[in-house]
């Protein structure tokens, strides 16, 4: 017996397959495709090496790094990357592909610092060197003066590591205000170094002639208040005109010579016996 069901099913499948062949793209079209023709003009010119901005279309980080902070490394990428886009995980050759500093540089800072990339962590921004242990160990090799000064003039700053102040990256200069308040509320930070002229020897204090004497009020409130209110002429004389260095007491005669007769001076050698308070001279009426 012929199984009509099977015959019908086969016919139906053939019909569907034919339709599908008609509507879906199939192998048949490949046969009809025109074969490519030789066009030598396409090969007439050598390719122009990609320019940094073109590499930068895909490698934005490296391009921007060089553009903004590349310094003397702002030449063509391929000067360093003579071979690139050749990484093959099977060969595990990534490190081999990366340019070597020694191709162009000698031992810039001597034989102790040949691990260039430990400090110059990004060759595309060669002078941006982050703060880190490796660098901290080397400060004094290149900067002898600050280390010597800190040692010669012991202060609380001597106890701080260089990178406590010079943090984040090499060359960073901190504000005093990062760690200290002023001597009075809202003292401008630009004042600080007028007296503390040497931050690596902060207790070597000098008073410039135009020192901001409101500073003194932070520690000598009484004297400052008295001096500010006095009607006597010493109220017009700056603290630092008399006290030319911190703690130094002037002699009245430095400015006044010998103002009274010899006899009186012998009887009363101390000026303040009569003039009482140098910061608030009693005035005659
Ligand atoms: C002065 C040499 C130098 C120049 C110029 C330079 N590179 Fe590099 N580049 C290197 C070195 C060295 C490394 C390997 C860094 C590492 O191992 O950490 C590197 C790494 C890379 C990497 C791998 C990822 C990475 O950042 O570590 C890419 C991508 C790259 N460079 C792209 C560029 C592009 C794009 C340019 C130009 C716009 C460029 N480089 C210019 C030296 C250079
Ligand atoms: C069209 C995008 C594109 C362009 C243009 C391009 N690259 Fe790449 N590059 C990649 C990709 C994708 C990788 C692999 C992924 C990665 O490491 O970022 C890569 C990887 C790299 C690497 C590291 C791995 C290796 O095999 O070398 C370097 C170095 C590199 N490119 C340099 C360059 C330089 C130099 C140029 C310009 C001369 C350039 N690239 C242009 C996309 C690009
Ligand atoms: C293809 C050559 C080449 C390679 C590779 C190279 N450099 Fe340079 N680099 C130079 C040139 C050229 C200068 C400028 C030198 C000069 O003016 O004395 C320079 C300058 C520098 C500077 C000073 C930058 C400035 O703006 O003053 C640093 C830092 C530096 N390179 C570090 C490195 C490190 C680290 C590596 C390896 C990761 C490296 N370089 C790889 C060529 C190269
Ligand atoms: C311990 C950290 C450290 C190591 C390691 C190191 N450098 Fe430097 N390098 C510096 C610092 C810091 C500077 C000064 C940066 C500045 O001028 O702001 C510098 C400056 C440079 C300069 C600029 C010229 C100069 O002397 O001022 C070049 C070039 C340079 N380094 C190349 C190299 C090369 C090449 C190596 C590896 C052989 C290397 N450095 C290793 C920290 C380091
Ligand atoms: C490889 C040598 C080298 C090392 C290591 C080094 N420096 Fe420098 N440093 C330089 C050079 C070169 C300059 C730039 C020239 C200059 O201004 O003296 C500089 C500049 C500076 C400046 C800025 C000076 C200014 O006037 O703006 C500071 C701050 C500084 N370094 C602190 C440090 C500290 C802190 C360390 C250690 C954590 C350190 N440096 C490690 C070489 C080095
Ligand atoms: C208490 C904070 C502090 C400490 C600790 C400190 N510095 Fe400084 N350093 C500064 C400040 C603030 C300046 C800016 C001074 C100026 O403007 O004259 C400076 C300036 C510098 C300079 C540039 C000017 C110069 O004097 O040559 C270098 C280099 C430097 N420091 C290196 C160091 C080193 C190295 C150490 C550790 C041995 C160190 N500093 C410790 C705060 C500090
Ligand atoms: C990163 C923090 C830091 C910065 C920035 C800093 N100092 Fe200090 N300084 C200290 C610490 C910590 C001490 C010890 C504790 C204290 O007195 O607050 C100190 C102490 C001092 C002392 C007293 C020293 C002693 O031995 O008694 C003076 C003066 C001083 N700092 C002045 C300055 C001046 C001026 C600046 C800015 C040029 C400055 N400091 C910047 C951390 C800092
Ligand atoms: C007019 C000079 C002068 C100015 C300006 C000045 N100082 Fe002072 N500073 C002094 C004197 C004087 C001392 C006391 C030193 C002593 O005890 O022998 C001192 C002490 C300090 C001390 C030691 C801790 C303390 O309070 O006893 C710190 C910290 C300090 N100054 C920070 C600063 C800061 C921060 C600024 C800027 C906002 C600043 N100074 C501005 C003169 C000045
Ligand atoms: C941070 C605090 C501080 C500041 C700011 C300060 N001094 Fe002083 N001063 C002291 C201390 C502490 C002494 C020593 C202890 C004492 O004798 O009172 C002193 C001592 C003196 C003495 C000597 C006192 C004596 O009996 O021998 C004079 C004078 C003096 N200061 C003047 C000034 C003047 C002027 C200013 C402002 C330009 C100033 N001081 C700013 C803390 C300060
Ligand atoms: C005309 C000169 C003169 C001026 C201006 C002056 N002083 Fe004096 N100061 C002296 C003399 C002189 C003494 C010593 C007085 C004594 O032997 O009793 C002295 C003593 C001091 C003393 C220590 C004794 C005490 O009274 O606490 C302090 C602190 C002081 N001055 C701070 C200041 C401050 C702060 C200012 C500004 C607000 C100031 N002086 C302005 C001359 C002056
Ligand atoms: C740094 C200089 C200086 C020192 C030190 C100094 N004076 Fe004067 N003194 C002056 C000046 C300036 C005047 C105002 C002169 C004028 O305007 O004629 C003055 C005025 C006076 C007057 C007149 C006061 C008035 O209001 O008319 C007396 C009194 C006097 N001084 C006493 C003293 C005595 C006492 C001392 C020591 C304890 C002293 N002076 C230290 C600079 C100084
Ligand atoms: C025995 C008390 C006495 C002594 C000690 C004394 N004076 Fe006087 N001094 C006076 C009297 C009182 C006057 C006011 C006289 C007048 O106005 O004619 C005066 C006035 C002054 C004047 C103001 C002169 C003028 O022309 O306005 C000065 C400046 C002065 N004395 C400085 C000093 C100095 C400096 C000493 C210490 C070397 C000193 N005196 C010691 C009592 C004294």
PDB file of N, CA, C and O in Angstrom, residues 162-189:
ATOM      1  N   UNK A 162      58.585  63.952  53.320  1.00  0.00           N
ATOM      2  CA  UNK A 162      58.463  64.909  52.217  1.00  0.00           C
ATOM      3  C   UNK A 162      57.065  64.844  51.590  1.00  0.00           C
ATOM      4  O   UNK A 162      56.457  65.856  51.276  1.00  0.00           O
ATOM      5  N   UNK A 163      56.567  63.624  51.411  1.00  0.00           N
ATOM      6  CA  UNK A 163      55.307  63.474  50.681  1.00  0.00           C
ATOM      7  C   UNK A 163      54.062  63.742  51.531  1.00  0.00           C
ATOM      8  O   UNK A 163      52.951  63.723  51.017  1.00  0.00           O
ATOM      9  N   UNK A 164      54.256  64.000  52.826  1.00  0.00           N
ATOM     10  CA  UNK A 164      53.131  64.475  53.627  1.00  0.00           C
ATOM     11  C   UNK A 164      52.717  65.833  53.074  1.00  0.00           C
ATOM     12  O   UNK A 164      51.534  66.159  52.985  1.00  0.00           O
ATOM     13  N   UNK A 165      53.691  66.624  52.716  1.00  0.00           N
ATOM     14  CA  UNK A 165      53.398  67.950  52.140  1.00  0.00           C
ATOM     15  C   UNK A 165      53.343  67.885  50.615  1.00  0.00           C
ATOM     16  O   UNK A 165      52.400  68.359  50.006  1.00  0.00           O
ATOM     17  N   UNK A 166      54.368  67.291  50.017  1.00  0.00           N
ATOM     18  CA  UNK A 166      54.390  67.209  48.539  1.00  0.00           C
ATOM     19  C   UNK A 166      53.644  65.950  48.125  1.00  0.00           C
ATOM     20  O   UNK A 166      54.252  64.967  47.684  1.00  0.00           O
ATOM     21  N   UNK A 167      52.328  65.973  48.301  1.00  0.00           N
ATOM     22  CA  UNK A 167      51.551  64.756  48.073  1.00  0.00           C
ATOM     23  C   UNK A 167      50.970  64.737  46.657  1.00  0.00           C
ATOM     24  O   UNK A 167      51.198  65.635  45.860  1.00  0.00           O
ATOM     25  N   UNK A 168      50.227  63.698  46.354  1.00  0.00           N
ATOM     26  CA  UNK A 168      49.573  63.490  45.055  1.00  0.00           C
ATOM     27  C   UNK A 168      50.525  63.275  43.880  1.00  0.00           C
ATOM     28  O   UNK A 168      50.524  62.234  43.267  1.00  0.00           O
ATOM     29  N   UNK A 169      51.317  64.322  43.580  1.00  0.00           N
ATOM     30  CA  UNK A 169      52.230  64.097  42.455  1.00  0.00           C
ATOM     31  C   UNK A 169      53.516  64.887  42.623  1.00  0.00           C
ATOM     32  O   UNK A 169      53.551  65.851  43.388  1.00  0.00           O
ATOM     33  N   UNK A 170      54.549  64.459  41.922  1.00  0.00           N
ATOM     34  CA  UNK A 170      55.841  65.116  42.029  1.00  0.00           C
ATOM     35  C   UNK A 170      55.730  66.598  41.667  1.00  0.00           C
ATOM     36  O   UNK A 170      55.110  66.942  40.667  1.00  0.00           O
ATOM     37  N   UNK A 171      56.313  67.453  42.508  1.00  0.00           N
ATOM     38  CA  UNK A 171      56.334  68.879  42.223  1.00  0.00           C
ATOM     39  C   UNK A 171      55.188  69.642  42.855  1.00  0.00           C
ATOM     40  O   UNK A 171      55.179  70.872  42.824  1.00  0.00           O
ATOM     41  N   UNK A 172      54.232  68.938  43.466  1.00  0.00           N
ATOM     42  CA  UNK A 172      53.097  69.631  44.085  1.00  0.00           C
ATOM     43  C   UNK A 172      53.571  70.458  45.275  1.00  0.00           C
ATOM     44  O   UNK A 172      54.348  69.991  46.108  1.00  0.00           O
ATOM     45  N   UNK A 173      53.114  71.708  45.347  1.00  0.00           N
ATOM     46  CA  UNK A 173      53.460  72.593  46.462  1.00  0.00           C
ATOM     47  C   UNK A 173      52.198  72.845  47.299  1.00  0.00           C
ATOM     48  O   UNK A 173      51.205  73.331  46.764  1.00  0.00           O
ATOM     49  N   UNK A 174      52.245  72.534  48.580  1.00  0.00           N
ATOM     50  CA  UNK A 174      51.033  72.705  49.404  1.00  0.00           C
ATOM     51  C   UNK A 174      50.892  74.135  49.915  1.00  0.00           C
ATOM     52  O   UNK A 174      51.860  74.885  49.969  1.00  0.00           O
ATOM     53  N   UNK A 175      49.696  74.477  50.286  1.00  0.00           N
ATOM     54  CA  UNK A 175      49.383  75.707  51.006  1.00  0.00           C
ATOM     55  C   UNK A 175      49.548  75.446  52.495  1.00  0.00           C
ATOM     56  O   UNK A 175      49.160  74.385  52.961  1.00  0.00           O
ATOM     57  N   UNK A 176      50.015  76.449  53.238  1.00  0.00           N
ATOM     58  CA  UNK A 176      50.079  76.271  54.696  1.00  0.00           C
ATOM     59  C   UNK A 176      48.685  75.948  55.232  1.00  0.00           C
ATOM     60  O   UNK A 176      48.527  75.187  56.182  1.00  0.00           O
ATOM     61  N   UNK A 177      47.660  76.550  54.601  1.00  0.00           N
ATOM     62  CA  UNK A 177      46.289  76.417  55.095  1.00  0.00           C
ATOM     63  C   UNK A 177      45.755  74.982  55.021  1.00  0.00           C
ATOM     64  O   UNK A 177      44.767  74.665  55.658  1.00  0.00           O
ATOM     65  N   UNK A 178      46.449  74.121  54.257  1.00  0.00           N
ATOM     66  CA  UNK A 178      46.016  72.720  54.242  1.00  0.00           C
ATOM     67  C   UNK A 178      46.127  72.106  55.622  1.00  0.00           C
ATOM     68  O   UNK A 178      45.409  71.165  55.955  1.00  0.00           O
ATOM     69  N   UNK A 179      47.062  72.599  56.413  1.00  0.00           N
ATOM     70  CA  UNK A 179      47.317  71.969  57.710  1.00  0.00           C
ATOM     71  C   UNK A 179      47.201  72.938  58.881  1.00  0.00           C
ATOM     72  O   UNK A 179      47.124  72.508  60.026  1.00  0.00           O
ATOM     73  N   UNK A 180      47.257  74.240  58.634  1.00  0.00           N
ATOM     74  CA  UNK A 180      47.275  75.200  59.741  1.00  0.00           C
ATOM     75  C   UNK A 180      46.186  76.254  59.607  1.00  0.00           C
ATOM     76  O   UNK A 180      45.861  76.673  58.493  1.00  0.00           O
ATOM     77  N   UNK A 181      45.708  76.715  60.779  1.00  0.00           N
ATOM     78  CA  UNK A 181      44.888  77.925  60.798  1.00  0.00           C
ATOM     79  C   UNK A 181      45.836  79.112  60.869  1.00  0.00           C
ATOM     80  O   UNK A 181      46.998  78.966  61.237  1.00  0.00           O
ATOM     81  N   UNK A 182      45.331  80.289  60.580  1.00  0.00           N
ATOM     82  CA  UNK A 182      46.140  81.486  60.748  1.00  0.00           C
ATOM     83  C   UNK A 182      46.265  81.834  62.223  1.00  0.00           C
ATOM     84  O   UNK A 182      45.721  81.153  63.092  1.00  0.00           O
ATOM     85  N   UNK A 183      46.978  82.941  62.522  1.00  0.00           N
ATOM     86  CA  UNK A 183      47.127  83.365  63.917  1.00  0.00           C
ATOM     87  C   UNK A 183      45.895  84.113  64.395  1.00  0.00           C
ATOM     88  O   UNK A 183      45.728  84.348  65.572  1.00  0.00           O
ATOM     89  N   UNK A 184      45.089  84.579  63.473  1.00  0.00           N
ATOM     90  CA  UNK A 184      43.798  85.153  63.833  1.00  0.00           C
ATOM     91  C   UNK A 184      42.807  84.707  62.757  1.00  0.00           C
ATOM     92  O   UNK A 184      43.219  84.228  61.678  1.00  0.00           O
ATOM     93  N   UNK A 185      41.533  84.844  63.027  1.00  0.00           N
ATOM     94  CA  UNK A 185      40.519  84.376  62.085  1.00  0.00           C
ATOM     95  C   UNK A 185      40.718  85.007  60.710  1.00  0.00           C
ATOM     96  O   UNK A 185      40.947  86.212  60.606  1.00  0.00           O
ATOM     97  N   UNK A 186      40.627  84.191  59.677  1.00  0.00           N
ATOM     98  CA  UNK A 186      40.697  84.665  58.292  1.00  0.00           C
ATOM     99  C   UNK A 186      42.016  85.319  57.904  1.00  0.00           C
ATOM    100  O   UNK A 186      42.054  86.128  56.978  1.00  0.00           O
ATOM    101  N   UNK A 187      43.095  85.002  58.583  1.00  0.00           N
ATOM    102  CA  UNK A 187      44.381  85.540  58.130  1.00  0.00           C
ATOM    103  C   UNK A 187      44.674  84.992  56.733  1.00  0.00           C
ATOM    104  O   UNK A 187      44.616  83.780  56.510  1.00  0.00           O
ATOM    105  N   UNK A 188      45.005  85.880  55.783  1.00  0.00           N
ATOM    106  CA  UNK A 188      45.262  85.371  54.423  1.00  0.00           C
ATOM    107  C   UNK A 188      46.507  84.489  54.377  1.00  0.00           C
ATOM    108  O   UNK A 188      47.509  84.782  55.021  1.00  0.00           O
ATOM    109  N   UNK A 189      46.412  83.415  53.604  1.00  0.00           N
ATOM    110  CA  UNK A 189      47.498  82.443  53.552  1.00  0.00           C
ATOM    111  C   UNK A 189      48.738  83.024  52.866  1.00  0.00           C
ATOM    112  O   UNK A 189      49.860  82.568  53.092  1.00  0.00           O
TER     113      UNK A 189
END
